[in-house]
């Protein structure tokens, strides 16, 4: 047997703190997820709609600035700052990209580890289940936020930059925390369920299919049935419909009753329930993760 | 100085199933084999040692209470699982560096250690290849590398030679053999391959149906109860010597030209020479019989099972592994 380790010396330096190991998991998950072709495609494709929304916002803001407030009110025009809200709820805005990003980035988050026996790799080391969970969920949240919250913040900043004067700019600054709140909520409410579903299966394809069903079915079918039955309840499980209701409350927009909006407290409860349920499922599944296969 | 492993009355229940039944043993260090058939409780014991399962009783690793500081223990332990545990899409360097970082090494140190450990494990020239494309032997080596990369004080190896061809198995066994000397780590080796355990380990823990049937040195396990048995070959007329030995109270088994002579209590090997001289038979070969680990394993399990059945029939408490350990230590002490 040949001697292979020339000059071996045990490591005697400082170890990184135990509490910060989630960052190692997060960094690795983010790097490996962001390398996936469909995730890269989503990151690139998400640029185009925001360019369109930016141009529309620019034109609208210029017109708004040139119009006296009384005339705008008489014409029923809306402050272009509200375009950020419409970006969040329109099918040609954030929801589709956020949904696709969540599906591609989150589908394999835990399913890939289950399939490859990686629990043994992680949990035989000084990593807690909670740290692993944070390291797996946060990258998906960040990537979803990159295609929904990021562009929305950009739009809100553009709106502030196109203010009539400093006083108007100060007034418009409130658009930033609104976008931040709605965007964060959207990123969380999409990322948590898809990662939770990912803990249920070994195949990312099944996870993506289940998540697409969870997202699309209440949105499309619920929307259609709301129109037919003329009440909001068929769409009560629709993530976009609930985000729309909460966003409308946040932006102070009166949604016409003919749109049958879900009451915002109900919407908040439904989305909160989805997030809490997802976290509970994740904790349950990870607690049962087999580290030493017998 | 604290023991490497120190377990006292460790019980583990899965619902109604009693997986570990009061395990009590100590391991001072070195290389120890963890033996037992499927369902013996080996995996459950490994989980307990890694602090991954709640249990009853007391368990300490490096003197650290498993229940109180499991992550501190895991930081000092390297675990090589039986099944694949690699992350897809990664090459060996990325994989080992990631393992080192998770175990607490800073990024740059993790990377340099990853290079060094892959060199050590014989994967130096394959380190930039994706692990997905590795052969079984290479995957076993990379599993060993990820367990070693952070300089663990204790290495838990679960069937490290599983699925390897004979040449690959020999290389892996030699690599493991060299670890305590070259890396300074203790090893707990769980394996079904008794020849591997016999070659690599100084001590063994024998688990059966959730109980420790033996804990002590392998040498003592093999010698226990058999040191008075000798293999004898003579020039001719072995039958004459056999009869003479039987007359002197020996039990003799004939296997062709070979006589297996079991001496009466308190008799020495000189009894064989005395009988041979009296019968004018020339002794050509005399050797104390040593059991293989496999035979010793079977004997211990059979004896313990018989003892348990007898105790149960009497309505008493079944005999535990501690008894076996004591008898082995006595043998060891008595030479």
XYZ file of C-alpha atoms in Angstrom:
629
model
C 0.000 0.000 0.000
C 1.518 3.283 -1.027
C 1.758 6.200 1.351
C -0.706 8.745 0.049
C -0.943 11.448 2.703
C 2.233 13.433 2.502
C 2.622 15.806 5.427
C -0.796 15.267 7.019
C -1.555 17.553 9.940
C -4.831 17.600 11.847
C -6.765 20.863 11.721
C -6.158 22.824 14.891
C -7.744 26.161 13.979
C -11.082 27.654 14.991
C -14.311 25.994 13.895
C -17.216 28.077 12.658
C -20.003 28.562 15.236
C -22.591 25.770 15.375
C -25.436 28.279 15.197
C -24.338 29.604 11.822
C -24.201 26.322 9.894
C -27.524 27.050 8.179
C -25.632 29.564 6.067
C -23.499 26.765 4.613
C -26.619 24.813 3.627
C -28.230 27.966 2.235
C -25.167 28.928 0.174
C -24.919 25.468 -1.315
C -28.661 25.213 -2.023
C -28.748 28.651 -3.632
C -25.732 27.879 -5.800
C -26.997 24.493 -6.952
C -30.578 25.720 -7.537
C -29.517 28.821 -9.440
C -27.509 26.589 -11.805
C -30.600 24.675 -12.948
C -31.474 25.502 -16.575
C -35.162 26.261 -15.965
C -34.321 28.518 -13.042
C -31.812 30.409 -15.193
C -34.460 30.664 -17.922
C -36.957 32.134 -15.458
C -34.395 34.641 -14.202
C -33.789 35.798 -17.766
C -37.422 35.748 -18.927
C -38.612 37.722 -15.917
C -36.624 40.713 -17.186
C -38.862 41.228 -20.245
C -42.217 41.899 -18.562
C -40.623 44.267 -16.128
C -39.203 46.240 -19.054
C -42.754 46.507 -20.448
C -44.214 47.466 -17.085
C -41.416 49.997 -16.629
C -42.148 51.686 -19.939
C -45.884 51.845 -19.204
C -45.160 53.178 -15.722
C -42.814 55.834 -17.160
C -45.385 57.076 -19.675
C -48.205 57.033 -17.119
C -46.093 58.865 -14.532
C -45.122 61.552 -17.046
C -48.798 62.089 -17.970
C -49.791 62.122 -14.311
C -47.121 64.696 -13.554
C -48.346 66.974 -16.334
C -51.991 66.726 -15.240
C -53.433 68.848 -12.398
C -54.710 66.667 -9.582
C -58.307 67.920 -9.902
C -58.387 67.044 -13.585
C -56.969 63.584 -12.879
C -59.594 63.001 -10.226
C -62.349 64.110 -12.596
C -61.004 61.792 -15.315
C -60.913 58.903 -12.791
C -57.210 58.373 -13.418
C -55.201 56.341 -10.944
C -51.814 57.166 -9.511
C -49.311 55.073 -11.554
C -47.887 53.903 -8.225
C -50.815 51.509 -8.159
C -49.353 49.782 -11.201
C -47.125 47.936 -8.746
C -50.244 46.368 -7.290
C -51.466 45.370 -10.732
C -48.046 43.934 -11.488
C -48.503 41.684 -8.461
C -51.949 40.432 -9.437
C -52.053 40.378 -13.252
C -51.465 37.105 -15.030
C -48.971 38.938 -17.250
C -47.123 40.216 -14.190
C -45.512 38.574 -11.169
C -47.803 35.596 -10.422
C -46.857 33.449 -13.409
C -43.130 34.024 -13.077
C -43.244 33.638 -9.317
C -45.226 30.431 -9.689
C -42.879 28.997 -12.321
C -39.823 29.987 -10.336
C -41.219 28.405 -7.168
C -42.054 25.252 -9.099
C -38.624 24.883 -10.703
C -36.528 26.066 -7.770
C -38.508 24.381 -5.007
C -39.577 21.137 -6.672
C -36.320 19.360 -5.950
C -35.343 21.255 -2.798
C -35.884 18.283 -0.493
C -37.054 15.611 -2.952
C -33.568 15.428 -4.488
C -32.011 14.957 -1.046
C -34.508 12.228 -0.153
C -33.838 10.409 -3.418
C -30.077 10.557 -2.987
C -29.924 9.637 0.695
C -28.532 13.066 1.537
C -30.210 13.145 4.954
C -27.382 10.862 6.045
C -24.930 13.413 4.732
C -26.493 16.387 6.503
C -27.833 15.041 9.772
C -24.839 12.918 10.729
C -23.078 16.295 10.994
C -23.640 19.052 13.531
C -26.674 20.388 11.646
C -30.108 20.621 13.218
C -33.280 19.926 11.252
C -34.272 23.564 11.654
C -30.974 24.764 10.190
C -31.394 22.407 7.266
C -34.932 23.686 6.760
C -33.855 27.331 6.740
C -31.050 26.453 4.335
C -33.529 24.822 1.952
C -36.452 27.267 2.155
C -34.621 30.598 2.032
C -33.009 30.038 -1.408
C -36.426 29.304 -2.918
C -37.882 32.395 -1.216
C -34.990 34.503 -2.542
C -35.339 33.216 -6.102
C -39.108 33.742 -6.115
C -38.588 37.210 -4.652
C -36.056 37.891 -7.388
C -38.741 37.570 -10.077
C -41.640 39.139 -8.155
C -40.524 41.372 -5.298
C -37.396 42.578 -7.106
C -39.200 43.937 -10.188
C -42.004 45.327 -8.008
C -39.492 47.263 -5.924
C -37.895 48.533 -9.122
C -41.276 49.763 -10.337
C -41.900 51.447 -6.983
C -38.487 53.124 -7.172
C -39.159 54.268 -10.746
C -42.423 55.746 -9.545
C -40.610 57.690 -6.799
C -37.998 58.863 -9.291
C -40.738 60.251 -11.549
C -42.376 62.259 -8.762
C -43.478 65.802 -9.512
C -41.452 67.266 -6.668
C -39.790 66.344 -3.402
C -43.041 66.465 -1.439
C -44.644 64.129 -3.957
C -41.607 61.827 -3.782
C -41.894 61.690 0.003
C -45.545 60.800 -0.374
C -44.753 58.068 -2.907
C -42.077 56.457 -0.731
C -44.834 54.512 1.005
C -44.977 52.405 -2.176
C -41.670 50.769 -1.236
C -42.773 49.129 2.046
C -46.075 48.175 0.386
C -44.241 46.389 -2.424
C -41.868 44.854 0.081
C -44.727 43.518 2.203
C -46.765 42.116 -0.683
C -43.705 40.722 -2.463
C -42.394 39.029 0.670
C -45.804 37.532 1.346
C -46.007 36.264 -2.227
C -42.520 34.754 -2.089
C -43.244 33.016 1.216
C -46.684 31.751 0.247
C -45.287 30.198 -2.930
C -41.971 28.909 -1.572
C -43.174 27.230 1.611
C -45.872 24.995 0.051
C -43.624 23.854 -2.792
C -40.784 22.951 -0.394
C -43.304 21.210 1.874
C -44.580 19.188 -1.088
C -40.971 18.441 -1.953
C -40.566 16.714 1.409
C -43.364 14.284 0.506
C -41.790 12.740 -2.559
C -38.525 11.532 -4.025
C -39.393 12.745 -7.518
C -39.241 16.440 -8.351
C -41.607 15.876 -11.286
C -44.383 14.721 -8.971
C -43.760 17.684 -6.692
C -43.930 20.120 -9.576
C -47.143 18.522 -10.827
C -48.743 18.670 -7.384
C -47.699 22.273 -6.897
C -49.004 23.295 -10.317
C -52.337 21.700 -9.396
C -52.379 23.442 -6.017
C -51.695 26.797 -7.646
C -53.598 26.631 -10.939
C -56.735 24.719 -10.031
C -58.139 27.126 -7.397
C -56.974 30.098 -9.454
C -58.577 29.103 -12.758
C -61.478 26.895 -11.698
C -62.128 29.003 -8.582
C -62.125 32.150 -10.683
C -64.577 30.687 -13.186
C -66.931 29.409 -10.493
C -66.783 32.718 -8.609
C -68.062 34.375 -11.760
C -70.785 31.791 -12.268
C -71.943 31.635 -8.656
C -71.333 35.352 -8.077
C -69.549 34.921 -4.769
C -65.869 34.777 -3.765
C -65.820 31.430 -1.931
C -64.935 29.112 -4.851
C -61.660 31.076 -5.162
C -60.913 31.141 -1.465
C -57.979 28.747 -1.879
C -56.528 30.625 -4.847
C -53.143 32.103 -3.961
C -53.337 34.921 -6.555
C -56.931 35.802 -5.548
C -55.986 36.025 -1.884
C -52.838 38.005 -2.625
C -55.008 40.311 -4.733
C -57.367 40.964 -1.841
C -54.565 41.646 0.598
C -52.762 43.815 -1.965
C -55.906 45.821 -2.613
C -56.211 46.520 1.104
C -52.520 47.418 1.296
C -52.671 49.796 -1.687
C -56.077 51.215 -0.736
C -57.658 50.101 -3.977
C -61.406 49.544 -4.178
C -61.914 46.296 -6.037
C -65.248 46.340 -7.899
C -67.768 43.920 -6.300
C -68.203 42.294 -9.709
C -64.679 40.879 -9.275
C -65.966 38.962 -6.210
C -62.848 39.575 -4.093
C -62.171 37.320 -1.121
C -62.498 39.460 2.054
C -58.952 40.430 2.998
C -59.043 39.029 6.599
C -60.148 35.687 5.159
C -57.423 35.904 2.513
C -54.840 36.627 5.179
C -56.030 33.653 7.238
C -55.960 31.314 4.220
C -52.443 32.330 3.192
C -51.252 32.259 6.814
C -52.770 28.801 7.187
C -50.981 27.608 4.050
C -47.641 28.858 5.358
C -48.088 27.481 8.870
C -49.376 24.184 7.490
C -46.382 23.942 5.168
C -43.948 24.598 8.016
C -45.689 22.026 10.215
C -45.534 19.455 7.417
C -41.842 20.179 6.835
C -41.011 19.782 10.509
C -42.965 16.560 10.701
C -41.330 15.109 7.600
C -37.823 16.087 8.644
C -38.292 14.742 12.155
C -39.004 11.374 10.552
C -36.022 11.577 8.188
C -33.946 8.395 8.350
C -30.282 9.175 8.949
C -28.846 5.728 9.634
C -30.533 3.299 7.270
C -30.949 -0.068 8.949
C -9.168 10.077 30.729
C -12.717 9.362 29.591
C -13.736 6.333 27.565
C -14.477 6.715 23.884
C -17.900 5.133 24.320
C -19.570 4.615 27.650
C -23.098 3.222 27.652
C -25.059 2.326 30.732
C -28.455 0.602 30.573
C -29.425 2.136 27.232
C -32.954 1.217 26.201
C -34.772 2.192 23.047
C -38.410 1.427 22.298
C -40.164 1.904 18.974
C -43.728 1.700 20.175
C -44.065 -1.824 21.546
C -40.836 -3.005 19.926
C -37.894 -3.044 22.333
C -34.976 -2.338 19.981
C -32.187 -1.871 22.532
C -32.476 -3.786 25.789
C -30.278 -2.213 28.420
C -27.004 -1.928 26.532
C -24.061 -1.530 28.872
C -20.504 -1.466 27.588
C -17.390 0.641 27.408
C -14.954 1.098 24.550
C -11.619 2.707 25.389
C -10.627 3.510 21.802
C -8.876 1.819 18.897
C -10.787 -0.089 16.260
C -13.957 -1.836 17.368
C -16.217 -4.087 15.344
C -19.961 -3.854 15.805
C -21.333 -7.272 14.953
C -24.795 -8.664 14.741
C -27.348 -10.030 12.323
C -29.997 -7.858 10.689
C -32.385 -6.494 13.293
C -29.824 -6.838 16.077
C -29.970 -3.107 16.819
C -26.735 -1.936 15.182
C -28.324 0.946 13.276
C -30.324 2.007 16.317
C -27.122 2.000 18.361
C -25.367 4.163 15.760
C -28.299 6.597 15.856
C -28.078 6.740 19.634
C -24.339 7.421 19.464
C -24.910 10.222 16.943
C -27.542 11.744 19.201
C -30.294 11.310 16.630
C -32.748 9.359 18.762
C -34.272 9.810 22.180
C -33.467 6.880 24.469
C -33.493 5.794 28.096
C -30.321 5.272 30.095
C -26.977 6.981 29.848
C -24.673 7.258 26.838
C -21.456 9.233 26.623
C -19.157 9.637 23.646
C -15.715 11.208 24.326
C -17.100 11.733 27.829
C -19.816 14.035 26.430
C -23.413 13.253 27.325
C -25.142 12.303 24.064
C -28.453 13.676 25.214
C -27.139 17.068 26.230
C -24.697 17.941 23.444
C -25.393 15.760 20.421
C -24.131 18.307 17.913
C -20.808 18.626 19.716
C -20.431 14.886 19.407
C -21.389 14.886 15.723
C -18.755 17.568 15.121
C -16.121 15.074 16.290
C -17.535 12.051 14.484
C -17.273 11.054 10.844
C -20.011 8.786 9.527
C -19.694 6.660 6.423
C -23.160 5.228 5.690
C -23.839 1.934 4.022
C -26.029 3.466 1.347
C -25.096 6.200 -1.101
C -25.305 9.697 0.334
C -23.752 11.839 -2.354
C -25.345 14.995 -3.685
C -26.124 14.908 -7.399
C -24.325 17.187 -9.794
C -21.320 17.666 -7.550
C -17.757 16.613 -8.144
C -15.756 14.992 -5.364
C -13.922 18.176 -4.421
C -17.102 20.235 -4.050
C -18.716 17.406 -2.123
C -15.908 16.959 0.372
C -15.397 20.697 0.804
C -19.117 21.079 1.501
C -18.934 18.239 4.028
C -15.996 19.926 5.759
C -17.777 23.283 5.890
C -20.878 21.673 7.364
C -18.659 20.158 10.025
C -17.269 23.564 10.929
C -14.140 24.137 8.880
C -13.745 27.599 7.331
C -14.211 27.743 3.533
C -10.570 27.930 2.419
C -9.454 25.273 4.903
C -12.358 23.047 3.820
C -11.241 23.243 0.206
C -7.601 22.428 0.930
C -8.617 19.541 3.227
C -10.920 18.216 0.504
C -7.989 18.024 -1.912
C -5.803 16.332 0.701
C -8.377 13.751 1.755
C -9.231 12.762 -1.808
C -5.536 12.276 -2.457
C -5.365 10.163 0.690
C -8.328 8.035 -0.399
C -6.823 7.429 -3.828
C -9.161 9.707 -5.786
C -6.650 12.474 -6.456
C -6.843 12.221 -10.226
C -10.644 11.790 -10.295
C -11.517 14.602 -7.912
C -12.978 16.917 -10.553
C -15.257 14.219 -11.990
C -18.957 14.232 -11.156
C -19.674 11.623 -8.469
C -22.754 10.445 -10.418
C -20.355 8.832 -12.903
C -18.169 7.078 -10.312
C -17.873 3.297 -10.067
C -19.044 1.533 -6.875
C -15.497 1.384 -5.547
C -14.929 5.084 -6.162
C -18.237 5.933 -4.505
C -17.176 3.961 -1.423
C -13.906 5.882 -1.347
C -15.613 9.235 -1.684
C -17.977 8.252 1.135
C -14.955 7.517 3.287
C -13.376 10.814 2.236
C -16.432 12.872 3.246
C -16.434 11.135 6.628
C -12.744 11.878 7.177
C -12.409 15.352 5.751
C -12.968 17.233 9.013
C -10.470 15.160 11.044
C -12.967 13.250 13.184
C -11.852 11.661 16.426
C -14.229 8.756 15.858
C -15.141 7.233 12.530
C -18.377 5.244 12.225
C -18.152 2.929 9.244
C -21.295 1.121 8.146
C -20.467 -1.783 5.817
C -17.563 0.038 4.147
C -16.710 -2.839 1.799
C -20.260 -3.397 0.598
C -20.556 -4.028 -3.126
C -16.819 -3.979 -3.787
C -14.977 -6.515 -5.922
C -12.239 -8.523 -4.146
C -9.437 -6.197 -5.217
C -11.429 -3.092 -4.285
C -12.351 -4.677 -0.985
C -8.720 -5.421 -0.161
C -7.745 -1.831 -0.961
C -10.552 -0.424 1.176
C -9.664 -2.716 4.072
C -6.005 -1.654 3.884
C -7.044 1.987 3.757
C -9.190 1.571 6.867
C -6.446 -0.399 8.581
C -4.068 2.522 8.136
C -6.453 5.151 9.493
C -5.793 4.978 13.259
C -2.064 5.303 12.725
C -2.111 7.873 9.968
C -5.139 9.918 10.981
C -5.236 9.240 14.697
C -8.929 8.393 14.825
C -10.775 5.604 16.586
C -13.076 3.441 14.465
C -16.394 1.753 15.099
C -16.931 -0.645 12.234
C -20.352 -2.143 11.621
C -20.070 -5.075 9.236
C -21.478 -8.449 8.383
C -18.136 -9.513 6.944
C -16.470 -11.148 9.910
C -13.101 -11.681 8.208
C -12.897 -7.893 7.696
C -13.726 -7.266 11.342
C -11.244 -9.923 12.429
C -8.493 -8.314 10.363
C -9.231 -4.702 11.251
C -10.478 -4.657 14.824
C -8.970 -5.185 18.228
C -12.296 -5.237 19.999
C -15.822 -6.327 19.180
C -19.305 -5.623 20.409
C -21.677 -8.433 19.604
C -25.320 -7.417 19.416
C -28.173 -9.850 19.117
C -31.868 -9.037 19.428
C -31.080 -5.683 21.014
C -28.730 -7.046 23.664
C -24.966 -7.000 24.027
C -23.862 -10.618 23.965
C -20.198 -9.773 24.110
C -18.035 -6.714 24.501
C -14.283 -7.056 24.748
C -11.216 -7.923 22.745
C -11.490 -10.196 19.748
C -8.501 -12.168 20.996
C -10.309 -12.954 24.242
C -13.502 -13.809 22.361
C -11.674 -16.328 20.210
C -9.751 -17.837 23.112
C -12.637 -18.027 25.543
C -13.387 -21.631 26.549
C -11.149 -23.054 23.833
C -7.614 -22.559 25.042
C -7.405 -26.111 26.337
C -8.123 -27.574 22.902
C -5.116 -28.478 20.768
C -4.649 -29.649 17.219
C -2.186 -32.571 17.193
C -0.503 -34.389 14.298
C 1.747 -37.391 14.820
C 4.149 -39.273 12.562
C 1.970 -42.378 12.465
C -0.543 -44.326 14.576
C -2.624 -41.356 15.722
C -5.245 -43.841 16.867
C -2.842 -45.183 19.510
C -2.224 -41.696 20.903
C -5.941 -40.884 20.778
C -6.744 -43.909 22.925
C -3.968 -43.042 25.381
C -5.220 -39.459 25.699
C -8.798 -40.621 26.212
C -7.588 -42.897 29.000
C -6.041 -39.776 30.621
C -9.388 -37.958 30.574
C -9.055 -36.035 27.314
C -11.800 -35.702 24.719
C -10.406 -36.456 21.279
C -12.026 -35.740 17.939
C -10.509 -37.377 14.877
C -10.377 -35.503 11.606
C -8.323 -37.736 9.313
C -4.721 -37.437 10.474
C -5.558 -34.543 12.786
C -6.567 -34.987 16.383
C -8.482 -32.243 18.192
C -7.603 -32.835 21.821
C -9.605 -31.156 24.545
C -7.727 -31.394 27.819
C -9.358 -32.034 31.161
C -9.663 -29.108 33.554
C -6.362 -27.852 35.028
C -4.295 -30.056 32.714
C -1.525 -28.548 30.566
C -0.284 -29.348 27.071
C 2.515 -31.422 28.585
C -0.097 -34.133 29.134
C -0.079 -34.742 25.374
C 3.711 -35.141 25.346
C 3.604 -37.464 28.343
C 1.035 -39.675 26.583
C 2.996 -39.602 23.315
C 6.217 -40.564 25.059
C 4.464 -43.410 26.866
C 3.031 -44.734 23.578
C 6.287 -44.083 21.664
C 4.467 -41.828 19.201
C 6.301 -38.922 17.591
C 4.417 -35.614 17.785
C 4.948 -33.582 14.603
C 2.568 -30.684 15.222
C 0.912 -29.201 18.271
C -1.063 -25.963 18.231
C -3.594 -24.403 20.558
C -6.871 -24.216 18.708
C -8.202 -20.680 18.059
C -11.724 -20.119 16.927
C -12.374 -17.964 13.909
C -14.430 -14.918 14.747
C -17.321 -16.470 12.907
C -17.195 -19.621 15.046
C -16.796 -17.535 18.196
C -19.773 -15.411 17.135
C -21.949 -18.475 16.634
C -20.806 -20.010 19.912
C -21.511 -16.860 21.933
C -24.946 -16.444 20.393
C -25.814 -20.106 20.960
C -24.585 -20.068 24.549
C -26.387 -16.840 25.364
C -29.587 -18.071 23.748
C -29.415 -21.379 25.651
C -28.699 -19.526 28.884
C -31.638 -17.225 28.271
C -33.967 -20.109 27.560
C -32.828 -21.867 30.712
C -33.308 -18.716 32.784
C -36.718 -18.123 31.279
C -37.705 -21.724 32.046
C -36.614 -21.148 35.664
C -38.547 -17.873 35.667
C -35.370 -15.849 36.308
C -33.893 -12.832 34.570
C -32.298 -13.726 31.244
C -28.509 -13.618 31.153
C -27.088 -10.399 29.692
C -24.040 -9.548 27.683
C -22.212 -8.233 30.734
C -21.710 -11.822 31.829
C -20.031 -12.653 28.558
C -17.759 -9.661 28.860
C -16.718 -10.695 32.339
C -15.878 -14.235 31.324
C -13.865 -12.999 28.397
C -11.946 -10.541 30.547
C -11.233 -13.324 33.016
C -9.839 -15.458 30.257
C -7.799 -12.500 29.067
C -6.444 -11.872 32.540
C -5.694 -15.512 33.092
C -3.724 -15.731 29.850
